[in-house]
């Protein structure tokens, strides 16, 4: 087991090193940001209004779930352990400056998230059951009509299925079981059993069942967690300016909580910030495009803009609150790691056991919702590889793996997840660069006609409409 773990650590070091995924991830986001003329900044408010207030696209005839349900399904898959344990891990190894690189990954990643969701809807297809199916496993082959595109699409599908058992299942279930055991003394086998039963009950209903469940509790879990974060920051208000100063200065020095050489160089902060950033918001990985492809929408641009708000909510809001709570309370120097560091920060800020309880409850909701979202991602990729006949067996195996993850020590699985995250992102990022011209042209054509996302045939000059 140690040799396997050492091997995965070595592979992760190459995949997430300074010459492969980090420059490709940031570079792709920057290229798309420029070619799309900063669409994530120009159209953020209309996109938030369409996704969170309007909630559905009037006149849409295709799709299995509403735009809002597609957004909450994607949020369910991304607002998970990465927002609690991932942020703390990045700060532990990379110092407060890692949070800066998580922000950068999120901001440029919004352009990547928009682009992959746009392509997911544009090139979606209908499976044998009449459900919409799309994502990189389809658009890479259909938009790049040669063997290169086909190879990219198949590689993505294989790596995504493997990743679904790591980032989307075992790591989430294990974090829940460990947190409940440490906070409330709940045996890990019992947590695993309950999660397995609940996951099976929801997953049997497919995307429509997942969409209904996530639409209900995803907003509530985010409000609970962010609300607790606001209270902690209010208590430590005087520390916020110093925290921001530390974040920006350490972004280029990398003073880690562990001290010593590991945190003494800029690349450590950069690596952990970007790696945990993509673990948290999944921008560039292509996974959220799978949920976007199931949405009822009248145009790919509209769903692309709704989908990009998921990265804003995940990274710029939820991750920021976690990072600031950890830094302002001084918990980043406590010696704790992962969710334990975040729990210590909230406990210090709220006093008593409230902090531990809130983090434990948040971990349960965040992680379980991620399990639901990633089960759909995995089954859509299985459907791409072997057809509809593979979906039910995949769901059965996925549910069983939830219990295994909850009751097993998972250092190897965490490193495996890092590797699979990177490998599934590679073909998608390459495809996004190849297709960036098409994305930019069609986006401009639509936004020139309907700049305020009113679904109207011509642009409006109404001064009361916020651009």
Short mmCIF file of C-alpha atoms in Angstrom, two decimals:
data_model
loop_
_atom_site.label_atom_id
_atom_site.label_comp_id
_atom_site.label_asym_id
_atom_site.label_seq_id
_atom_site.Cartn_x
_atom_site.Cartn_y
_atom_site.Cartn_z
CA UNK A 1 0.00 0.00 0.00
CA UNK A 2 2.85 2.37 0.82
CA UNK A 3 4.45 1.79 -2.57
CA UNK A 4 1.14 2.48 -4.33
CA UNK A 5 0.71 5.67 -2.34
CA UNK A 6 4.26 6.78 -3.11
CA UNK A 7 3.63 6.14 -6.80
CA UNK A 8 0.43 8.22 -6.76
CA UNK A 9 2.19 11.03 -4.92
CA UNK A 10 4.85 11.04 -7.64
CA UNK A 11 2.29 11.06 -10.45
CA UNK A 12 0.32 13.83 -8.74
CA UNK A 13 3.52 15.85 -8.48
CA UNK A 14 3.98 15.62 -12.24
CA UNK A 15 0.32 16.21 -13.16
CA UNK A 16 0.00 19.16 -10.77
CA UNK A 17 3.55 20.35 -11.33
CA UNK A 18 4.69 23.66 -12.82
CA UNK A 19 4.94 22.32 -16.37
CA UNK A 20 1.64 20.58 -16.99
CA UNK A 21 -1.77 21.14 -15.43
CA UNK A 22 -1.20 24.39 -13.52
CA UNK A 23 -0.11 26.44 -16.57
CA UNK A 24 -2.68 24.67 -18.77
CA UNK A 25 -5.51 25.30 -16.31
CA UNK A 26 -4.69 28.96 -15.71
CA UNK A 27 -3.68 29.52 -19.34
CA UNK A 28 -6.92 28.08 -20.71
CA UNK A 29 -8.95 30.23 -18.33
CA UNK A 30 -7.01 33.34 -19.35
CA UNK A 31 -7.35 32.59 -23.08
CA UNK A 32 -11.09 32.08 -22.74
CA UNK A 33 -11.44 35.17 -20.56
CA UNK A 34 -9.76 37.28 -23.26
CA UNK A 35 -11.60 35.71 -26.20
CA UNK A 36 -14.94 36.03 -24.40
CA UNK A 37 -14.09 39.62 -23.39
CA UNK A 38 -14.40 38.92 -19.69
CA UNK A 39 -17.89 37.45 -19.94
CA UNK A 40 -17.70 36.28 -16.31
CA UNK A 41 -17.42 39.90 -15.17
CA UNK A 42 -19.69 41.57 -17.73
CA UNK A 43 -22.61 39.18 -17.39
CA UNK A 44 -22.38 37.99 -13.80
CA UNK A 45 -25.47 39.79 -12.52
CA UNK A 46 -27.78 38.80 -15.44
CA UNK A 47 -26.52 35.22 -15.06
CA UNK A 48 -27.23 35.19 -11.30
CA UNK A 49 -30.67 36.65 -11.94
CA UNK A 50 -31.46 34.03 -14.57
CA UNK A 51 -30.25 31.10 -12.48
CA UNK A 52 -31.37 32.06 -8.98
CA UNK A 53 -34.35 34.36 -9.47
CA UNK A 54 -35.96 33.38 -12.79
CA UNK A 55 -34.95 29.73 -12.19
CA UNK A 56 -36.25 28.38 -15.52
CA UNK A 57 -35.98 29.32 -19.17
CA UNK A 58 -39.39 30.23 -20.59
CA UNK A 59 -40.03 28.54 -23.90
CA UNK A 60 -37.48 25.75 -23.42
CA UNK A 61 -38.72 22.43 -24.79
CA UNK A 62 -35.69 20.15 -24.43
CA UNK A 63 -34.02 19.03 -21.21
CA UNK A 64 -34.79 16.91 -18.18
CA UNK A 65 -34.51 19.45 -15.34
CA UNK A 66 -34.84 23.21 -14.92
CA UNK A 67 -31.89 25.59 -15.18
CA UNK A 68 -32.05 26.10 -11.42
CA UNK A 69 -32.00 22.35 -10.77
CA UNK A 70 -29.04 21.95 -13.15
CA UNK A 71 -27.26 24.72 -11.22
CA UNK A 72 -27.99 23.15 -7.82
CA UNK A 73 -26.97 19.71 -9.09
CA UNK A 74 -23.63 21.15 -10.20
CA UNK A 75 -23.35 23.03 -6.89
CA UNK A 76 -24.16 19.82 -5.05
CA UNK A 77 -21.25 18.12 -6.78
CA UNK A 78 -18.78 20.95 -6.18
CA UNK A 79 -19.72 22.52 -2.82
CA UNK A 80 -18.35 19.62 -0.85
CA UNK A 81 -15.40 18.53 1.22
CA UNK A 82 -13.17 20.78 -0.87
CA UNK A 83 -14.88 23.82 0.63
CA UNK A 84 -14.18 22.69 4.19
CA UNK A 85 -11.26 20.28 4.23
CA UNK A 86 -9.74 21.28 0.88
CA UNK A 87 -9.33 24.95 1.81
CA UNK A 88 -7.76 24.00 5.12
CA UNK A 89 -5.38 21.56 3.41
CA UNK A 90 -4.30 24.21 0.91
CA UNK A 91 -3.61 26.69 3.72
CA UNK A 92 -1.84 24.06 5.85
CA UNK A 93 0.70 23.26 3.13
CA UNK A 94 0.72 26.45 1.07
CA UNK A 95 -0.02 29.06 3.73
CA UNK A 96 -2.66 31.82 3.57
CA UNK A 97 -1.40 32.75 0.11
CA UNK A 98 -2.93 29.55 -1.27
CA UNK A 99 -6.33 31.21 -0.86
CA UNK A 100 -5.25 33.91 -3.35
CA UNK A 101 -4.53 31.25 -5.97
CA UNK A 102 -7.86 29.59 -5.25
CA UNK A 103 -9.49 32.94 -6.07
CA UNK A 104 -7.50 33.29 -9.29
CA UNK A 105 -8.40 29.73 -10.27
CA UNK A 106 -12.06 30.56 -9.62
CA UNK A 107 -12.12 33.87 -11.48
CA UNK A 108 -10.47 32.61 -14.67
CA UNK A 109 -12.20 29.28 -14.15
CA UNK A 110 -15.58 30.97 -14.55
CA UNK A 111 -14.74 31.44 -18.24
CA UNK A 112 -13.79 27.77 -18.48
CA UNK A 113 -16.99 26.73 -16.68
CA UNK A 114 -19.06 28.90 -19.02
CA UNK A 115 -17.37 27.40 -22.09
CA UNK A 116 -17.74 23.76 -21.10
CA UNK A 117 -21.40 24.23 -20.13
CA UNK A 118 -22.04 26.03 -23.44
CA UNK A 119 -20.54 23.11 -25.35
CA UNK A 120 -22.35 20.59 -23.15
CA UNK A 121 -25.74 21.99 -24.19
CA UNK A 122 -24.82 22.68 -27.82
CA UNK A 123 -23.62 19.14 -28.50
CA UNK A 124 -25.88 17.17 -26.18
CA UNK A 125 -27.70 14.12 -27.44
CA UNK A 126 -30.62 11.93 -26.36
CA UNK A 127 -29.94 8.48 -24.91
CA UNK A 128 -31.94 5.29 -25.33
CA UNK A 129 -34.25 6.24 -22.45
CA UNK A 130 -35.02 9.64 -23.93
CA UNK A 131 -32.88 11.58 -21.44
CA UNK A 132 -30.44 14.32 -22.39
CA UNK A 133 -26.80 13.32 -22.26
CA UNK A 134 -23.87 15.63 -22.79
CA UNK A 135 -20.52 16.83 -21.52
CA UNK A 136 -16.89 16.53 -22.68
CA UNK A 137 -17.41 12.83 -23.36
CA UNK A 138 -19.69 13.95 -26.21
CA UNK A 139 -18.70 17.46 -27.27
CA UNK A 140 -15.01 16.67 -27.66
CA UNK A 141 -15.88 14.03 -30.26
CA UNK A 142 -18.73 15.92 -31.95
CA UNK A 143 -17.12 19.37 -32.09
CA UNK A 144 -13.66 18.05 -33.07
CA UNK A 145 -14.72 15.60 -35.79
CA UNK A 146 -11.56 13.54 -36.14
CA UNK A 147 -9.69 10.80 -34.27
CA UNK A 148 -8.08 13.38 -32.00
CA UNK A 149 -11.46 14.54 -30.74
CA UNK A 150 -12.63 10.95 -30.31
CA UNK A 151 -9.56 10.02 -28.26
CA UNK A 152 -9.99 13.09 -26.05
CA UNK A 153 -13.66 12.26 -25.43
CA UNK A 154 -12.95 8.62 -24.51
CA UNK A 155 -10.06 9.57 -22.22
CA UNK A 156 -12.29 12.04 -20.42
CA UNK A 157 -15.04 9.45 -19.97
CA UNK A 158 -12.66 6.84 -18.53
CA UNK A 159 -10.96 9.25 -16.14
CA UNK A 160 -14.30 10.74 -15.06
CA UNK A 161 -15.72 7.32 -14.15
CA UNK A 162 -12.61 6.56 -12.09
CA UNK A 163 -12.71 10.02 -10.49
CA UNK A 164 -16.35 9.57 -9.53
CA UNK A 165 -15.36 6.84 -7.09
CA UNK A 166 -12.63 9.03 -5.59
CA UNK A 167 -13.46 12.75 -5.44
CA UNK A 168 -17.19 12.07 -5.78
CA UNK A 169 -17.63 9.15 -3.45
CA UNK A 170 -15.04 7.60 -1.12
CA UNK A 171 -13.34 10.83 0.00
CA UNK A 172 -16.73 12.42 0.69
CA UNK A 173 -18.17 9.45 2.57
CA UNK A 174 -14.98 9.03 4.60
CA UNK A 175 -14.92 12.69 5.62
CA UNK A 176 -18.55 12.49 6.79
CA UNK A 177 -17.98 9.31 8.79
CA UNK A 178 -14.78 10.61 10.38
CA UNK A 179 -16.37 13.95 11.28
CA UNK A 180 -19.49 12.38 12.82
CA UNK A 181 -17.34 9.91 14.77
CA UNK A 182 -15.09 12.65 16.12
CA UNK A 183 -17.88 15.12 16.94
CA UNK A 184 -20.82 12.95 18.03
CA UNK A 185 -19.25 9.51 18.51
CA UNK A 186 -21.28 7.94 15.69
CA UNK A 187 -19.64 4.68 14.54
CA UNK A 188 -18.26 4.93 11.01
CA UNK A 189 -20.13 1.81 9.92
CA UNK A 190 -23.44 3.36 10.96
CA UNK A 191 -22.73 6.59 9.05
CA UNK A 192 -21.74 4.51 6.04
CA UNK A 193 -24.91 2.42 6.23
CA UNK A 194 -27.21 5.46 6.47
CA UNK A 195 -25.46 7.25 3.59
CA UNK A 196 -25.62 4.11 1.47
CA UNK A 197 -29.37 3.71 2.01
CA UNK A 198 -30.11 7.40 1.37
CA UNK A 199 -27.90 7.48 -1.73
CA UNK A 200 -29.61 4.40 -3.15
CA UNK A 201 -33.06 5.90 -2.53
CA UNK A 202 -32.20 9.09 -4.44
CA UNK A 203 -30.07 7.60 -7.22
CA UNK A 204 -32.71 5.11 -8.29
CA UNK A 205 -34.77 8.05 -9.52
CA UNK A 206 -32.05 9.35 -11.83
CA UNK A 207 -31.36 13.00 -12.66
CA UNK A 208 -34.92 14.17 -12.03
CA UNK A 209 -34.82 12.80 -8.48
CA UNK A 210 -31.32 14.22 -7.92
CA UNK A 211 -32.44 17.62 -9.24
CA UNK A 212 -35.44 17.77 -6.89
CA UNK A 213 -33.37 16.82 -3.84
CA UNK A 214 -30.48 19.21 -4.53
CA UNK A 215 -32.86 22.09 -5.35
CA UNK A 216 -34.25 21.71 -1.86
CA UNK A 217 -31.26 21.41 0.43
CA UNK A 218 -28.29 22.89 -1.44
CA UNK A 219 -29.37 26.52 -0.85
CA UNK A 220 -30.14 25.74 2.82
CA UNK A 221 -26.74 24.15 3.46
CA UNK A 222 -24.87 27.07 1.88
CA UNK A 223 -26.88 29.63 3.88
CA UNK A 224 -26.23 27.75 7.15
CA UNK A 225 -22.49 27.52 6.56
CA UNK A 226 -21.98 31.04 5.24
CA UNK A 227 -24.22 32.42 7.99
CA UNK A 228 -22.02 30.82 10.64
CA UNK A 229 -18.98 32.21 8.84
CA UNK A 230 -20.43 35.72 8.96
CA UNK A 231 -20.87 35.43 12.73
CA UNK A 232 -17.24 34.31 13.20
CA UNK A 233 -15.93 37.13 11.00
CA UNK A 234 -18.08 39.65 12.87
CA UNK A 235 -16.48 38.51 16.14
CA UNK A 236 -13.01 38.78 14.58
CA UNK A 237 -13.75 41.85 12.47
CA UNK A 238 -10.55 43.64 13.48
CA UNK A 239 -8.48 40.76 12.10
CA UNK A 240 -9.95 40.86 8.58
CA UNK A 241 -7.64 43.57 7.11
CA UNK A 242 -4.60 41.75 8.44
CA UNK A 243 -5.92 38.48 7.01
CA UNK A 244 -6.26 39.99 3.53
CA UNK A 245 -2.77 41.47 3.76
CA UNK A 246 -1.40 38.06 4.75
CA UNK A 247 -3.21 36.36 1.86
CA UNK A 248 -1.80 38.73 -0.76
CA UNK A 249 1.75 38.83 0.57
CA UNK A 250 2.00 35.08 1.18
CA UNK A 251 0.65 34.33 -2.30
CA UNK A 252 4.19 34.94 -3.55
CA UNK A 253 6.16 33.65 -0.57
CA UNK A 254 4.17 30.62 0.55
CA UNK A 255 4.60 30.59 4.33
CA UNK A 256 2.94 27.31 5.26
CA UNK A 257 1.44 26.44 8.61
CA UNK A 258 3.91 23.56 8.81
CA UNK A 259 6.89 25.94 8.55
CA UNK A 260 10.23 24.88 7.16
CA UNK A 261 11.15 24.27 3.56
CA UNK A 262 7.81 22.87 2.39
CA UNK A 263 6.21 26.28 2.65
CA UNK A 264 9.19 28.43 1.83
CA UNK A 265 8.69 28.77 -1.91
CA UNK A 266 6.09 30.42 -4.07
CA UNK A 267 5.33 27.23 -6.05
CA UNK A 268 3.96 25.46 -2.98
CA UNK A 269 1.29 28.11 -2.43
CA UNK A 270 0.55 28.15 -6.17
CA UNK A 271 0.31 24.38 -6.49
CA UNK A 272 -1.92 23.80 -3.49
CA UNK A 273 -4.06 26.83 -4.25
CA UNK A 274 -4.72 25.73 -7.83
CA UNK A 275 -5.05 22.01 -7.02
CA UNK A 276 -7.50 22.57 -4.16
CA UNK A 277 -9.20 25.30 -6.15
CA UNK A 278 -10.08 22.92 -8.96
CA UNK A 279 -10.94 20.24 -6.36
CA UNK A 280 -13.42 22.72 -4.92
CA UNK A 281 -14.99 24.37 -7.99
CA UNK A 282 -14.11 21.84 -10.73
CA UNK A 283 -13.70 24.60 -13.34
CA UNK A 284 -11.94 23.18 -16.38
CA UNK A 285 -12.58 19.59 -15.35
CA UNK A 286 -15.67 19.41 -17.57
CA UNK A 287 -17.85 17.70 -14.97
CA UNK A 288 -20.39 20.50 -14.56
CA UNK A 289 -21.07 20.42 -18.31
CA UNK A 290 -22.70 17.03 -17.75
CA UNK A 291 -25.31 18.57 -15.44
CA UNK A 292 -25.71 21.59 -17.72
CA UNK A 293 -26.54 19.30 -20.64
CA UNK A 294 -29.65 18.09 -18.80
CA UNK A 295 -31.04 21.63 -18.36
CA UNK A 296 -34.14 22.99 -20.04
CA UNK A 297 -32.82 26.03 -21.88
CA UNK A 298 -33.49 27.91 -25.10
CA UNK A 299 -29.84 28.54 -25.96
CA UNK A 300 -26.43 27.15 -24.93
CA UNK A 301 -25.20 30.66 -24.01
CA UNK A 302 -27.93 31.07 -21.42
CA UNK A 303 -27.13 27.81 -19.64
CA UNK A 304 -23.41 28.50 -19.92
CA UNK A 305 -23.85 31.77 -18.05
CA UNK A 306 -26.02 30.14 -15.39
CA UNK A 307 -23.46 27.39 -14.93
CA UNK A 308 -20.55 29.81 -14.50
CA UNK A 309 -22.28 31.34 -11.45
CA UNK A 310 -21.69 28.01 -9.72
CA UNK A 311 -17.95 28.72 -9.62
CA UNK A 312 -18.61 32.21 -8.28
CA UNK A 313 -20.81 30.84 -5.47
CA UNK A 314 -18.43 27.99 -4.70
CA UNK A 315 -15.08 29.79 -4.72
CA UNK A 316 -15.63 33.51 -4.35
CA UNK A 317 -18.27 33.08 -1.62
CA UNK A 318 -18.05 29.74 0.21
CA UNK A 319 -14.28 29.13 -0.11
CA UNK A 320 -13.57 32.74 0.88
CA UNK A 321 -15.59 32.44 4.07
CA UNK A 322 -13.81 29.23 5.01
CA UNK A 323 -10.38 30.73 4.35
CA UNK A 324 -11.06 33.97 6.22
CA UNK A 325 -12.48 32.13 9.23
CA UNK A 326 -9.37 29.93 9.38
CA UNK A 327 -6.96 32.85 9.06
CA UNK A 328 -8.71 35.42 11.30
CA UNK A 329 -9.05 32.94 14.17
CA UNK A 330 -5.43 31.82 13.85
CA UNK A 331 -6.52 28.21 13.36
CA UNK A 332 -4.17 27.89 10.38
CA UNK A 333 -1.33 27.73 12.90
CA UNK A 334 -3.09 25.27 15.22
CA UNK A 335 -1.33 22.21 13.82
CA UNK A 336 -4.66 20.67 12.75
CA UNK A 337 -5.23 19.53 9.18
CA UNK A 338 -8.23 19.31 6.85
CA UNK A 339 -11.74 19.50 8.30
CA UNK A 340 -10.28 19.46 11.83
CA UNK A 341 -8.61 22.83 11.16
CA UNK A 342 -11.87 24.33 9.89
CA UNK A 343 -13.75 22.88 12.85
CA UNK A 344 -11.23 24.39 15.26
CA UNK A 345 -11.62 27.78 13.56
CA UNK A 346 -15.42 27.79 13.86
CA UNK A 347 -15.25 26.52 17.45
CA UNK A 348 -12.89 29.35 18.36
CA UNK A 349 -15.07 31.94 16.64
CA UNK A 350 -18.45 30.75 17.93
CA UNK A 351 -17.38 29.45 21.32
CA UNK A 352 -18.31 26.18 22.98
CA UNK A 353 -19.27 23.22 20.81
CA UNK A 354 -21.34 25.21 18.31
CA UNK A 355 -18.47 25.51 15.87
CA UNK A 356 -17.75 21.79 15.87
CA UNK A 357 -21.42 20.99 15.41
CA UNK A 358 -21.95 23.41 12.54
CA UNK A 359 -18.89 22.14 10.68
CA UNK A 360 -19.94 18.53 11.27
CA UNK A 361 -23.45 19.20 9.95
CA UNK A 362 -22.07 21.16 6.99
CA UNK A 363 -19.67 18.32 6.15
CA UNK A 364 -22.60 15.88 6.12
CA UNK A 365 -24.69 17.99 3.76
CA UNK A 366 -21.83 19.19 1.57
CA UNK A 367 -20.33 15.73 1.13
CA UNK A 368 -23.60 13.87 0.64
CA UNK A 369 -24.73 16.34 -2.00
CA UNK A 370 -21.40 15.83 -3.78
CA UNK A 371 -22.01 12.09 -3.80
CA UNK A 372 -25.36 12.65 -5.52
CA UNK A 373 -23.99 15.02 -8.12
CA UNK A 374 -20.98 12.88 -9.00
CA UNK A 375 -23.06 9.73 -9.31
CA UNK A 376 -24.82 11.42 -12.22
CA UNK A 377 -21.53 12.51 -13.78
CA UNK A 378 -20.20 8.97 -13.56
CA UNK A 379 -23.28 7.30 -14.99
CA UNK A 380 -23.38 9.67 -17.97
CA UNK A 381 -19.77 8.74 -18.77
CA UNK A 382 -20.55 5.04 -18.34
CA UNK A 383 -23.45 5.52 -20.75
CA UNK A 384 -21.01 7.07 -23.23
CA UNK A 385 -18.60 4.14 -22.95
CA UNK A 386 -20.89 1.09 -22.86
CA UNK A 387 -24.40 2.39 -23.48
CA UNK A 388 -27.49 2.62 -21.30
CA UNK A 389 -27.09 -0.99 -20.11
CA UNK A 390 -24.17 0.05 -17.93
CA UNK A 391 -26.07 2.67 -15.91
CA UNK A 392 -27.87 0.43 -13.39
CA UNK A 393 -24.79 -1.70 -12.60
CA UNK A 394 -22.77 1.50 -12.16
CA UNK A 395 -25.32 2.90 -9.72
CA UNK A 396 -25.25 -0.35 -7.72
CA UNK A 397 -21.45 -0.36 -7.47
CA UNK A 398 -21.38 3.36 -6.68
CA UNK A 399 -23.77 2.90 -3.77
CA UNK A 400 -21.73 0.03 -2.33
CA UNK A 401 -18.54 2.09 -2.59
CA UNK A 402 -20.15 4.75 -0.37
CA UNK A 403 -20.09 2.26 2.52
CA UNK A 404 -16.54 1.16 1.72
CA UNK A 405 -15.36 4.77 1.69
CA UNK A 406 -16.97 5.51 5.03
CA UNK A 407 -15.26 2.60 6.79
CA UNK A 408 -11.77 2.65 5.22
CA UNK A 409 -8.61 4.69 5.73
CA UNK A 410 -8.19 6.73 2.58
CA UNK A 411 -4.78 8.36 2.20
CA UNK A 412 -4.26 6.45 -1.05
CA UNK A 413 -7.72 7.41 -2.31
CA UNK A 414 -7.08 11.12 -1.68
CA UNK A 415 -3.92 10.96 -3.79
CA UNK A 416 -5.76 8.87 -6.37
CA UNK A 417 -8.44 11.56 -6.52
CA UNK A 418 -5.85 14.27 -7.15
CA UNK A 419 -4.42 12.27 -10.06
CA UNK A 420 -7.80 11.47 -11.61
CA UNK A 421 -8.98 15.09 -11.25
CA UNK A 422 -5.95 16.22 -13.18
CA UNK A 423 -6.14 13.53 -15.84
CA UNK A 424 -9.83 14.16 -16.59
CA UNK A 425 -9.15 17.89 -16.83
CA UNK A 426 -6.36 17.51 -19.40
CA UNK A 427 -8.43 16.36 -22.43
CA UNK A 428 -11.17 18.85 -21.58
CA UNK A 429 -8.78 21.81 -21.33
CA UNK A 430 -7.13 20.87 -24.61
CA UNK A 431 -10.56 20.69 -26.23
CA UNK A 432 -11.59 24.08 -24.82
CA UNK A 433 -8.50 25.69 -26.35
CA UNK A 434 -9.17 24.08 -29.74
CA UNK A 435 -12.82 25.19 -29.64
CA UNK A 436 -12.28 28.64 -28.13
CA UNK A 437 -12.89 30.41 -31.44
CA UNK A 438 -16.25 28.71 -31.97
CA UNK A 439 -17.29 29.47 -28.38
CA UNK A 440 -16.33 33.14 -28.72
CA UNK A 441 -18.13 33.63 -32.06
CA UNK A 442 -21.41 32.07 -30.99
CA UNK A 443 -21.34 33.81 -27.61
CA UNK A 444 -20.85 37.21 -29.22
CA UNK A 445 -23.60 36.55 -31.75
CA UNK A 446 -26.12 35.69 -29.03
CA UNK A 447 -25.19 38.45 -26.57
CA UNK A 448 -25.29 41.07 -29.34
CA UNK A 449 -28.93 40.08 -29.84
CA UNK A 450 -29.93 39.50 -26.21
CA UNK A 451 -27.40 41.26 -23.95
CA UNK A 452 -29.58 41.20 -20.82
CA UNK A 453 -30.61 37.53 -21.12
CA UNK A 454 -34.29 38.43 -21.54
CA UNK A 455 -34.74 35.69 -24.14
CA UNK A 456 -35.95 38.35 -26.56
CA UNK A 457 -35.27 38.40 -30.32
CA UNK A 458 -33.66 41.83 -30.12
CA UNK A 459 -31.65 43.68 -27.48
CA UNK A 460 -33.53 46.02 -25.20
CA UNK A 461 -32.72 49.68 -24.52
CA UNK A 462 -34.77 49.78 -21.32
CA UNK A 463 -32.63 51.80 -18.83
CA UNK A 464 -34.28 49.99 -15.92
CA UNK A 465 -32.77 46.68 -16.94
CA UNK A 466 -29.44 46.02 -15.22
CA UNK A 467 -26.75 44.90 -17.59
#
